[in-house]
Amino acid sequence: MPTAAPDAACPPWVLREYAVLADGERGAVVDPEGRIVWLCAPRWHSDAVFSALIGGDGHFTVEPADRWHVWGGAYEDGTLIRVNRWVSADSVIECRDALAMPASPDRLILLRRMHVVRGEALLRLELDPRPGFGAHRMRDPRLEVDVWTAAGEGLRMRLLGARRASWDPETGLRGEFRLGKGEEHDIVLELSTDPDQHRLVPEELWRATEREWRRAVPDCSALAAPRDARHAYAVLRGLTSGAGGMVAAATTSLPERANTGRSYDYRFAWLRDTCYAGLAVASHGPHELLDSAVRFTADRILADGDAVRPAYTVTGEPMPKERSLPLPGYPGGSDRIGNEAATQFQLDTFGEVLQLFAAAARHDRLTTDAEAAVRVAVDAIERRWPEPDAGLWELENRWWTHSRLSVVCGLRRIADALPGKDGRRCAEIADTVLAETRRRCLHPDGYWRRAADDDGPEAALLVPLARECTDTDDPSAALTRARIEDQLAQDGYLYRFVHGGVPLGEAEGAFLLCGFHMALATHHLGDRVGAFRWFERTRAACGPPGLFAEEYDVRQRQLRGNLPQAFVHALLLECAVRLNEASTLPL
């Protein structure tokens, strides 16, 4: 199938410049000029309606007609409401963007409110919805009073606020409108599979959205980096569906390294990532994101037992197989959708799930289903812990040290929460796993090997240290942490492992999850100043919107991979809690 030409109306930007709107059920990517260049509807894993980000057709633009301007913007505190700002020689214009909340799985509402702060503005609107990753056009466009309607590929579209625009069969809706100083203008886009005609009242939709963000994001003023901590909460809330699943990121196929084939679809819910988010929230206190994580992981464990998949759709269904689209892809990336990770066995997932359930129990938030899932997970560990697995990094099946230490940590944590013989059984299994792991994976010099057959340094081994699963007087903890820092750190950033002798930073970027784990591990070993150095250095690795990707190119100061990466924001939040002297809650 021939590759489509990129959408020339939306040239690509470096990843650090993009912002993301999200309502839990889907996400929209906004470029720094205010163009919506990525949006899947009606759900995260649905086909994109705007796919310009990866070279497809479809975008939604509201911008000044005068091209001689500079741009900027920021999120409103504790929300994913984004305010873009354009400054020209004689005007200042703002556009407030949000996906309306509370969200419905079958009804997406995108709010855009233009406001002229100074001068006058002539604004240009372009709306070109293209379902099926740009393959189709909306049909039967018509203007009904002041609302444009159209339909296509199972979606019904309504647009309020562009009554004077016109529809071109080739380019979609086009129009201009002029505003004076202090004037506002609302545009509301609805994409829905719901046949009911709901009212589109901008003021009501904005009030409900603001109210939902105030309810969903707690006060973080007592934490380290309180604004960033609230932003992390907002990102995690925005990526978490009402069904409980939290997507790893809002996008697909953004390259981890240019032209290497390492571009993947992250619009799915990894159980491990969901646990990281739940554990981070639990370190701060009880919250609905903890409840969502417990519900989603418990349901998956109960449904699939020891055949549990590493990842699912946010509704708990199997991920689709990986396939390519006839699109150019983001520069250096690809056009993949679907993910093959669902076929892997990842032992550490069970350990993370048990740690999550233990944290929930400490807050008296362990549900009956989760209690049943504990037994299933423990049985699965007992049967399968001796098997090789794909591990945290989803590589080849080996006897990875981190996977075993993860289940030891999970078993010990849940043992403390279970009464009587159930707790004793978990502790006994943990001791058995740890004894064999020490025999096979502890180097004679006292540090943990990467795997039973690999002495290499491995940043994943910081996770059990970050989780405080080892005693501070256990020499393996300090020796392992020091070796990882010595061999995998550069310029204050941390890499995962050595790639076949390739210098650090050339094979891949610094891995931000690992940097935050290093901060927590360093704190656990008693070096609070060192922990804050790691925390501050790692949290600097974001773009102007304050969003993190999975990796950071230290030399070029650029983001690499899909965004926003949920588990990085989760670990920032956990660090903000646990590195703060005022925090008294254990993990």
Coordinates of C-alpha atoms in Angstrom, one line a residue:
M1 CA 0.0 0.0 0.0
P2 CA 1.5 3.4 -0.9
T3 CA 2.5 5.8 1.8
A4 CA 0.3 9.0 2.1
A5 CA 1.9 12.4 1.9
P6 CA 2.2 14.2 5.2
D7 CA -0.3 16.9 6.1
A8 CA 1.6 20.1 4.9
A9 CA -0.6 22.3 7.1
C10 CA 0.9 20.8 10.3
P11 CA 4.7 20.5 10.0
P12 CA 6.3 18.5 12.8
W13 CA 7.9 20.0 15.9
V14 CA 10.4 18.5 18.3
L15 CA 8.6 16.4 20.9
R16 CA 9.4 18.7 23.8
E17 CA 7.1 21.4 22.4
Y18 CA 3.9 19.4 22.3
A19 CA 1.2 19.6 25.0
V20 CA -1.5 17.0 25.7
L21 CA -5.2 17.4 26.6
A22 CA -6.8 14.3 28.2
D23 CA -10.1 13.4 29.9
G24 CA -9.4 9.8 30.9
E25 CA -11.0 8.2 27.8
R26 CA -8.8 9.7 25.1
G27 CA -6.1 12.4 24.6
A28 CA -5.4 15.2 22.1
V29 CA -1.9 16.4 21.2
V30 CA -1.5 20.1 20.7
D31 CA 1.5 21.6 18.9
P32 CA 2.9 25.0 20.1
E33 CA 1.0 26.9 17.5
G34 CA -2.3 25.6 18.9
R35 CA -3.1 23.0 16.3
I36 CA -4.7 19.7 17.4
V37 CA -2.5 17.2 15.5
W38 CA -3.5 13.9 17.2
L39 CA -6.8 12.7 18.6
C40 CA -8.3 9.1 18.7
A41 CA -12.0 8.7 19.0
P42 CA -14.0 7.6 20.8
R43 CA -11.3 5.8 22.9
W44 CA -7.6 5.7 23.5
H45 CA -7.1 2.7 21.2
S46 CA -9.6 3.8 18.5
D47 CA -8.5 5.0 15.1
A48 CA -7.2 8.6 15.0
V49 CA -9.5 11.3 13.6
F50 CA -6.6 13.8 13.6
S51 CA -3.3 12.0 12.7
A52 CA -1.1 14.8 11.4
L53 CA 1.4 14.0 14.2
I54 CA 2.5 10.8 12.4
G55 CA 2.1 12.2 8.9
G56 CA -1.5 11.5 8.3
D57 CA -4.4 13.8 7.4
G58 CA -6.6 15.5 9.9
H59 CA -6.1 18.5 12.2
F60 CA -8.0 21.2 14.1
T61 CA -6.5 24.7 14.0
V62 CA -7.5 27.9 15.6
E63 CA -4.7 30.5 15.2
P64 CA -4.0 34.1 14.4
A65 CA -4.2 34.9 10.7
D66 CA -1.2 37.2 11.2
R67 CA 1.8 34.9 11.0
W68 CA 4.2 37.4 12.5
H69 CA 3.8 36.3 16.1
V70 CA 5.5 34.3 18.8
W71 CA 3.8 31.6 20.8
G72 CA 3.8 30.2 24.3
G73 CA 1.4 28.7 26.8
A74 CA 0.9 26.9 30.1
Y75 CA -1.4 24.5 31.9
E76 CA -3.7 25.9 34.5
D77 CA -2.4 24.6 37.9
G78 CA -3.5 21.1 38.7
T79 CA -5.3 20.5 35.4
L80 CA -4.8 19.5 31.8
I81 CA -6.6 22.7 30.7
R82 CA -4.1 24.4 28.4
V83 CA -3.9 28.1 27.6
N84 CA -2.0 28.8 24.4
R85 CA -0.8 32.4 23.9
W86 CA 0.2 34.4 20.8
V87 CA 1.9 37.8 20.9
S88 CA 2.2 39.9 17.8
A89 CA 3.3 43.5 17.4
D90 CA -0.1 44.9 18.2
S91 CA -2.1 42.1 19.9
V92 CA -2.1 39.4 22.6
I93 CA -4.4 36.4 22.0
E94 CA -5.1 33.4 24.2
C95 CA -6.8 30.1 23.4
R96 CA -8.0 28.0 26.3
D97 CA -8.2 24.3 25.4
A98 CA -9.6 21.3 27.3
L99 CA -11.3 18.0 26.8
A100 CA -14.5 18.3 28.7
M101 CA -14.9 16.4 32.0
P102 CA -16.5 14.3 33.5
A103 CA -15.9 12.2 30.3
S104 CA -18.1 9.7 28.7
P105 CA -16.5 6.8 26.8
D106 CA -18.8 7.3 23.8
R107 CA -18.8 11.1 23.7
L108 CA -15.7 13.3 23.3
I109 CA -16.1 17.1 23.7
L110 CA -13.2 19.4 22.9
L111 CA -13.5 23.0 24.2
R112 CA -11.7 25.9 22.7
R113 CA -12.2 29.5 24.0
M114 CA -10.4 32.4 22.3
H115 CA -9.8 35.6 24.2
V116 CA -8.2 38.8 23.0
V117 CA -6.1 40.3 25.8
R118 CA -4.8 43.3 23.9
G119 CA -5.5 44.8 20.5
E120 CA -7.7 43.2 17.9
A121 CA -7.4 39.7 16.3
L122 CA -8.3 38.0 13.1
L123 CA -8.4 34.3 13.8
R124 CA -8.4 31.5 11.3
L125 CA -10.2 28.2 11.8
E126 CA -9.4 24.9 10.0
L127 CA -11.2 21.7 11.0
D128 CA -10.4 18.6 8.9
P129 CA -11.6 15.5 10.7
R130 CA -10.3 12.3 9.0
P131 CA -11.4 9.1 10.6
G132 CA -9.4 5.9 10.1
F133 CA -6.0 7.6 10.6
G134 CA -6.7 9.9 7.7
A135 CA -8.2 7.4 5.3
H136 CA -11.8 8.7 5.3
R137 CA -13.7 12.0 5.3
M138 CA -16.7 13.0 7.2
R139 CA -19.9 12.9 5.1
D140 CA -23.0 15.0 4.7
P141 CA -21.8 18.2 6.3
R142 CA -24.6 20.7 7.0
L143 CA -25.2 23.8 9.1
E144 CA -28.2 23.5 11.4
V145 CA -28.9 26.8 13.0
D146 CA -25.5 27.5 14.5
V147 CA -24.1 23.9 14.6
W148 CA -22.2 22.1 11.9
T149 CA -22.9 18.4 11.7
A150 CA -21.3 15.5 9.7
A151 CA -20.8 11.8 10.1
G152 CA -18.4 9.1 9.1
E153 CA -17.0 5.7 10.1
G154 CA -19.4 5.3 13.0
L155 CA -18.7 8.8 14.4
R156 CA -21.2 11.7 14.6
M157 CA -19.6 15.2 14.6
R158 CA -21.1 18.5 15.8
L159 CA -19.3 21.8 15.9
L160 CA -20.6 24.9 17.7
G161 CA -19.1 28.4 17.1
A162 CA -18.3 28.5 13.4
R163 CA -21.5 29.5 11.8
R164 CA -19.9 31.7 9.2
A165 CA -17.4 29.1 8.1
S166 CA -17.7 27.0 4.9
W167 CA -17.1 23.4 4.2
D168 CA -14.8 22.4 1.4
P169 CA -15.0 18.7 0.3
E170 CA -11.2 18.5 0.0
T171 CA -10.1 20.5 3.1
G172 CA -13.0 20.4 5.5
L173 CA -14.3 23.4 7.4
R174 CA -12.6 26.8 6.9
G175 CA -13.4 30.2 8.3
E176 CA -12.2 33.4 9.9
F177 CA -13.6 35.6 12.7
R178 CA -12.5 38.9 14.1
L179 CA -12.5 39.8 17.8
G180 CA -11.8 43.0 19.6
K181 CA -10.0 43.6 22.9
G182 CA -11.6 41.7 25.8
E183 CA -13.9 39.7 23.5
E184 CA -14.2 35.9 23.8
H185 CA -15.4 33.3 21.4
D186 CA -16.2 29.6 22.1
I187 CA -15.8 26.7 19.8
V188 CA -17.1 23.3 20.9
L189 CA -16.3 20.1 18.9
E190 CA -18.2 16.9 19.7
L191 CA -17.3 13.5 18.3
S192 CA -19.7 10.8 19.5
T193 CA -21.1 7.3 19.0
D194 CA -24.0 8.3 21.2
P195 CA -27.2 8.9 19.0
D196 CA -28.7 11.2 21.6
Q197 CA -28.5 15.0 21.0
H198 CA -27.0 16.6 24.1
R199 CA -26.9 20.3 24.5
L200 CA -23.7 22.1 23.7
V201 CA -23.5 25.0 26.2
P202 CA -19.9 26.2 26.5
E203 CA -20.3 27.9 29.9
E204 CA -21.8 24.8 31.4
L205 CA -19.2 22.5 29.9
W206 CA -16.4 24.7 31.1
R207 CA -17.8 24.9 34.7
A208 CA -18.2 21.2 34.9
T209 CA -14.6 20.6 33.6
E210 CA -13.1 23.1 36.1
R211 CA -15.1 21.6 38.9
E212 CA -13.9 18.0 38.0
W213 CA -10.3 19.0 37.9
R214 CA -10.6 20.7 41.3
R215 CA -12.2 17.5 42.7
A216 CA -9.7 15.1 41.1
V217 CA -6.3 16.8 42.0
P218 CA -5.5 17.1 45.7
D219 CA -3.5 19.8 47.4
C220 CA 0.2 19.1 47.3
S221 CA 1.5 22.2 49.0
A222 CA 3.3 20.2 51.7
L223 CA 5.3 18.2 49.1
A224 CA 8.6 18.8 47.4
A225 CA 8.0 20.6 44.1
P226 CA 4.2 21.0 44.8
R227 CA 3.3 22.4 41.4
D228 CA 5.0 19.6 39.6
A229 CA 3.4 17.1 42.0
R230 CA -0.1 18.5 41.1
H231 CA 0.8 18.4 37.5
A232 CA 1.8 14.7 37.9
Y233 CA -1.6 14.0 39.5
A234 CA -3.4 15.8 36.6
V235 CA -1.5 13.8 34.0
L236 CA -2.2 10.5 35.8
R237 CA -5.9 11.4 36.1
G238 CA -6.0 12.4 32.5
L239 CA -4.6 9.1 31.3
T240 CA -6.9 7.0 33.5
S241 CA -10.2 5.7 32.1
G242 CA -13.4 5.4 34.1
A243 CA -13.0 1.6 33.5
G244 CA -9.8 1.8 35.7
G245 CA -7.1 1.3 33.1
M246 CA -4.4 3.9 32.7
V247 CA -2.7 4.2 29.3
A248 CA 1.1 4.3 29.3
A249 CA 1.0 7.3 27.0
A250 CA -1.4 9.2 24.7
T251 CA 0.5 8.5 21.5
T252 CA 1.9 5.8 19.2
S253 CA 5.1 5.5 17.2
L254 CA 7.0 8.4 18.5
P255 CA 10.7 7.3 18.2
E256 CA 12.9 6.4 21.1
R257 CA 15.8 6.7 18.7
A258 CA 15.5 8.0 15.2
N259 CA 15.3 5.4 12.4
T260 CA 16.1 2.4 14.6
G261 CA 12.7 0.8 14.5
R262 CA 12.1 1.4 18.2
S263 CA 8.7 3.0 17.9
Y264 CA 5.7 1.5 19.7
D265 CA 2.1 2.0 20.4
Y266 CA 1.6 3.0 24.1
R267 CA -2.2 3.7 24.0
F268 CA -2.7 0.7 26.3
A269 CA -2.7 -0.1 30.0
W270 CA 0.3 -1.9 31.3
L271 CA -0.4 -3.5 34.7
R272 CA 3.1 -2.6 35.9
D273 CA 2.6 1.1 35.0
T274 CA -0.8 1.1 36.7
C275 CA 0.8 -0.3 39.8
Y276 CA 3.5 2.4 39.8
A277 CA 0.9 5.0 39.6
G278 CA -1.2 3.4 42.4
L279 CA 1.9 3.1 44.6
A280 CA 2.8 6.7 44.0
V281 CA -0.6 7.9 45.0
A282 CA -0.8 5.6 48.0
S283 CA 2.5 7.1 49.3
H284 CA 0.6 10.4 49.5
G285 CA -2.8 9.1 50.7
P286 CA -6.0 7.4 49.7
H287 CA -7.3 8.7 46.3
E288 CA -9.6 7.5 43.5
L289 CA -6.5 6.8 41.3
L290 CA -5.4 4.2 43.9
D291 CA -8.9 2.7 43.8
S292 CA -8.9 2.6 40.0
A293 CA -5.5 0.9 40.0
V294 CA -6.6 -1.8 42.5
R295 CA -9.9 -2.4 40.6
F296 CA -8.3 -2.7 37.2
T297 CA -5.4 -5.0 38.2
A298 CA -7.6 -7.2 40.4
D299 CA -10.0 -7.7 37.5
R300 CA -7.2 -8.7 35.2
I301 CA -5.6 -11.1 37.7
L302 CA -8.9 -12.8 38.4
A303 CA -9.8 -13.1 34.8
D304 CA -6.4 -14.5 33.5
G305 CA -4.6 -15.9 36.5
D306 CA -1.0 -16.9 35.9
A307 CA -1.6 -16.3 32.2
V308 CA -2.2 -12.6 32.9
R309 CA -0.9 -10.3 30.1
P310 CA 1.4 -7.4 30.8
A311 CA -1.0 -5.0 29.1
Y312 CA -4.6 -4.6 27.9
T313 CA -6.8 -1.9 26.5
V314 CA -8.2 0.4 29.2
T315 CA -11.4 -1.6 29.2
G316 CA -9.5 -4.8 30.0
E317 CA -9.6 -6.4 26.5
P318 CA -6.5 -7.9 24.8
M319 CA -4.3 -5.5 22.9
P320 CA -4.6 -5.8 19.1
K321 CA -1.6 -7.3 17.2
E322 CA 0.9 -4.9 15.9
R323 CA 0.5 -3.6 12.3
S324 CA 1.6 -0.7 10.2
L325 CA -0.4 2.1 8.5
P326 CA 0.4 3.6 5.1
L327 CA 1.6 6.8 6.8
P328 CA 5.1 8.5 6.8
G329 CA 5.2 8.5 10.6
Y330 CA 6.7 11.1 12.9
P331 CA 10.2 12.0 11.5
G332 CA 12.6 9.2 12.5
G333 CA 9.6 7.1 13.8
S334 CA 7.1 4.8 12.2
D335 CA 3.4 4.3 11.9
R336 CA 2.8 1.2 14.1
I337 CA -0.4 0.5 16.0
G338 CA -1.0 -2.4 18.3
N339 CA 1.6 -4.0 20.5
E340 CA 3.2 -7.4 20.7
A341 CA 4.1 -7.1 24.4
A342 CA 0.8 -8.7 25.3
T343 CA 2.2 -12.2 24.4
Q344 CA 5.0 -12.0 27.0
F345 CA 5.3 -13.5 30.4
Q346 CA 6.6 -10.8 32.8
L347 CA 7.0 -12.2 36.3
D348 CA 7.7 -8.8 38.0
T349 CA 4.1 -7.8 37.2
F350 CA 2.8 -10.1 39.9
G351 CA 5.3 -8.5 42.4
E352 CA 4.1 -5.0 41.6
V353 CA 0.5 -6.0 41.9
L354 CA 1.0 -7.5 45.3
Q355 CA 2.9 -4.3 46.4
L356 CA -0.1 -2.3 45.2
F357 CA -2.6 -4.4 47.1
A358 CA -0.5 -4.1 50.2
A359 CA -0.4 -0.4 49.9
A360 CA -4.2 -0.3 49.4
A361 CA -4.7 -2.5 52.5
R362 CA -2.7 0.0 54.6
H363 CA -5.3 2.6 53.5
D364 CA -8.2 0.2 54.1
R365 CA -8.9 0.3 50.3
L366 CA -8.4 -3.4 49.6
T367 CA -11.6 -4.7 47.9
T368 CA -13.0 -8.2 48.2
D369 CA -12.0 -8.8 44.5
A370 CA -8.5 -7.6 45.3
E371 CA -8.3 -10.0 48.2
A372 CA -9.3 -12.8 45.9
A373 CA -6.7 -11.6 43.3
V374 CA -4.0 -11.8 46.0
R375 CA -4.5 -15.5 46.3
V376 CA -4.4 -16.0 42.6
A377 CA -1.3 -13.9 42.2
V378 CA 0.5 -15.8 45.0
D379 CA -0.4 -19.1 43.5
A380 CA 0.9 -17.9 40.1
I381 CA 4.2 -16.8 41.6
E382 CA 4.6 -20.1 43.4
R383 CA 4.1 -22.0 40.1
R384 CA 6.1 -19.8 37.8
W385 CA 8.8 -17.9 39.6
P386 CA 11.5 -20.4 38.5
E387 CA 10.7 -19.7 34.8
P388 CA 12.6 -17.3 32.6
D389 CA 10.6 -14.2 31.8
A390 CA 10.8 -11.1 29.6
G391 CA 11.4 -8.8 32.5
L392 CA 10.8 -5.1 33.1
W393 CA 12.3 -4.0 29.8
E394 CA 10.3 -6.6 27.8
L395 CA 13.5 -8.2 26.3
E396 CA 14.3 -11.9 25.6
N397 CA 13.3 -14.5 28.2
R398 CA 16.0 -14.8 30.9
W399 CA 16.4 -15.3 34.6
W400 CA 16.2 -11.6 35.3
T401 CA 17.2 -10.6 38.9
H402 CA 14.8 -7.7 39.1
S403 CA 11.8 -9.9 38.4
R404 CA 12.6 -12.2 41.3
L405 CA 13.4 -9.3 43.7
S406 CA 10.1 -7.7 42.7
V407 CA 8.0 -10.7 43.7
V408 CA 10.0 -11.1 46.9
C409 CA 9.1 -7.5 47.7
G410 CA 5.5 -8.0 46.8
L411 CA 5.2 -11.2 48.8
R412 CA 6.7 -9.7 51.9
R413 CA 4.6 -6.6 51.7
I414 CA 1.4 -8.5 51.3
A415 CA 2.5 -11.0 54.0
D416 CA 2.4 -8.0 56.5
A417 CA -1.2 -7.3 55.4
L418 CA -2.6 -10.9 55.6
P419 CA -3.5 -12.7 58.8
G420 CA -2.3 -16.1 60.0
K421 CA -1.3 -18.8 57.6
D422 CA -1.9 -16.8 54.5
G423 CA 0.7 -14.3 55.6
R424 CA 3.1 -17.0 56.7
R425 CA 2.8 -18.7 53.3
C426 CA 3.7 -15.5 51.4
A427 CA 6.7 -15.0 53.7
E428 CA 7.9 -18.5 53.1
I429 CA 7.6 -18.3 49.3
A430 CA 9.4 -15.0 49.5
D431 CA 12.3 -16.6 51.5
T432 CA 12.5 -19.5 49.0
V433 CA 12.6 -17.1 46.0
L434 CA 15.2 -14.9 47.6
A435 CA 17.4 -17.7 48.6
E436 CA 17.6 -19.1 45.1
T437 CA 18.0 -15.6 43.6
R438 CA 20.9 -14.9 46.0
R439 CA 22.5 -18.2 45.0
R440 CA 22.2 -17.5 41.2
C441 CA 22.3 -13.7 40.9
L442 CA 24.4 -12.3 43.8
H443 CA 27.9 -11.6 42.6
P444 CA 30.8 -12.8 44.8
D445 CA 31.7 -9.2 45.3
G446 CA 28.4 -8.6 46.9
Y447 CA 26.3 -6.7 44.3
W448 CA 23.3 -8.0 42.3
R449 CA 23.9 -9.2 38.8
R450 CA 21.7 -8.1 36.0
A451 CA 20.6 -11.7 35.4
A452 CA 21.7 -15.2 36.5
D453 CA 24.0 -15.3 33.4
D454 CA 24.9 -11.6 33.1
D455 CA 27.1 -9.5 35.4
G456 CA 26.3 -6.3 33.7
P457 CA 24.9 -3.2 35.6
E458 CA 21.2 -2.9 35.5
A459 CA 19.1 0.2 36.6
A460 CA 16.0 -2.0 37.1
L461 CA 17.7 -3.3 40.3
L462 CA 17.1 0.1 41.8
V463 CA 13.4 -0.6 42.0
P464 CA 13.5 -3.0 45.0
L465 CA 15.8 -0.4 46.7
A466 CA 13.4 2.4 45.9
R467 CA 10.6 0.3 47.3
E468 CA 12.6 -0.2 50.5
C469 CA 12.5 -4.0 50.1
T470 CA 16.1 -4.4 51.3
D471 CA 17.5 -3.5 54.7
T472 CA 19.8 -0.5 54.7
D473 CA 22.4 -2.6 56.5
D474 CA 22.3 -5.2 53.7
P475 CA 25.6 -4.6 51.9
S476 CA 24.2 -5.6 48.5
A477 CA 22.0 -2.6 48.5
A478 CA 24.7 0.1 48.7
L479 CA 27.1 -1.9 46.5
T480 CA 24.5 -2.3 43.8
R481 CA 23.4 1.3 43.9
A482 CA 27.0 2.5 43.8
R483 CA 27.8 0.2 40.8
I484 CA 24.8 1.4 38.9
E485 CA 25.7 5.0 39.5
D486 CA 29.4 4.4 38.5
Q487 CA 28.6 2.6 35.3
L488 CA 25.2 3.9 34.1
A489 CA 25.2 7.6 35.1
Q490 CA 26.4 10.5 33.1
D491 CA 25.9 14.2 33.7
G492 CA 23.4 13.5 36.5
Y493 CA 21.1 11.3 34.3
L494 CA 20.8 7.5 34.4
Y495 CA 20.7 4.9 31.6
R496 CA 19.1 1.5 31.8
F497 CA 22.0 -0.8 30.9
V498 CA 24.9 -1.0 28.5
H499 CA 24.1 -1.8 24.9
G500 CA 26.8 -4.1 23.6
G501 CA 29.7 -1.8 24.3
V502 CA 28.0 1.3 22.7
P503 CA 28.7 4.4 24.8
L504 CA 26.0 5.7 27.0
G505 CA 23.7 8.1 25.2
E506 CA 24.3 6.7 21.8
A507 CA 22.2 3.6 21.9
E508 CA 19.3 5.3 23.7
G509 CA 18.5 8.3 25.9
A510 CA 18.6 8.6 29.6
F511 CA 15.7 6.6 31.1
L512 CA 13.8 9.0 33.3
L513 CA 12.0 6.3 35.3
C514 CA 15.4 5.1 36.4
G515 CA 16.5 8.5 37.5
F516 CA 13.6 8.9 39.9
H517 CA 14.2 5.3 41.1
M518 CA 17.8 6.3 41.8
A519 CA 16.5 9.3 43.8
L520 CA 14.3 7.0 46.0
A521 CA 17.0 4.3 46.4
T522 CA 19.6 7.0 47.4
H523 CA 17.1 8.4 49.9
H524 CA 16.4 4.9 51.3
L525 CA 20.2 4.5 51.9
G526 CA 20.2 7.7 54.0
D527 CA 21.7 10.2 51.5
R528 CA 18.9 12.8 51.4
V529 CA 21.0 15.5 49.7
G530 CA 22.1 13.0 47.0
A531 CA 18.5 11.9 46.6
F532 CA 17.4 15.5 45.9
R533 CA 20.2 16.0 43.4
W534 CA 18.9 13.0 41.4
F535 CA 15.3 14.2 41.8
E536 CA 16.0 17.8 40.7
R537 CA 18.2 16.7 37.7
T538 CA 15.6 14.2 36.5
R539 CA 12.6 16.4 36.8
A540 CA 14.4 19.0 34.7
A541 CA 14.2 16.6 31.7
C542 CA 10.8 17.9 30.4
G543 CA 9.6 20.2 27.7
P544 CA 8.0 23.7 28.3
P545 CA 4.5 22.0 28.9
G546 CA 6.1 20.1 31.8
L547 CA 5.5 16.7 30.2
F548 CA 7.9 13.8 30.3
A549 CA 8.6 11.2 27.7
E550 CA 10.2 7.8 28.4
E551 CA 13.7 8.9 27.5
Y552 CA 15.8 12.1 27.4
D553 CA 18.5 12.9 25.0
V554 CA 20.9 14.6 27.3
R555 CA 23.2 16.1 24.6
Q556 CA 20.4 17.6 22.5
R557 CA 18.1 18.2 25.5
Q558 CA 15.2 16.6 23.7
L559 CA 12.5 14.2 24.6
R560 CA 12.5 10.7 23.1
G561 CA 9.5 8.3 22.8
N562 CA 5.8 8.6 23.4
L563 CA 4.3 11.2 25.7
P564 CA 3.3 11.9 28.3
Q565 CA 4.8 8.8 29.8
A566 CA 2.6 7.9 32.7
F567 CA 5.1 6.0 34.9
V568 CA 7.6 8.9 34.8
H569 CA 5.0 11.3 36.1
A570 CA 4.0 8.7 38.7
L571 CA 7.6 8.4 40.0
L572 CA 8.0 12.2 40.1
L573 CA 4.9 12.3 42.4
E574 CA 6.3 9.5 44.6
C575 CA 9.6 11.3 44.9
A576 CA 7.8 14.5 45.8
V577 CA 6.1 12.7 48.6
R578 CA 8.8 10.5 50.0
L579 CA 11.8 12.8 49.7
N580 CA 9.9 15.4 51.7
E581 CA 10.6 15.4 55.5
A582 CA 6.9 16.2 56.2
S583 CA 5.8 12.9 54.7
T584 CA 5.1 10.3 57.4
L585 CA 3.2 7.7 55.4
P586 CA 5.1 4.5 54.5
L587 CA 4.9 3.3 50.9

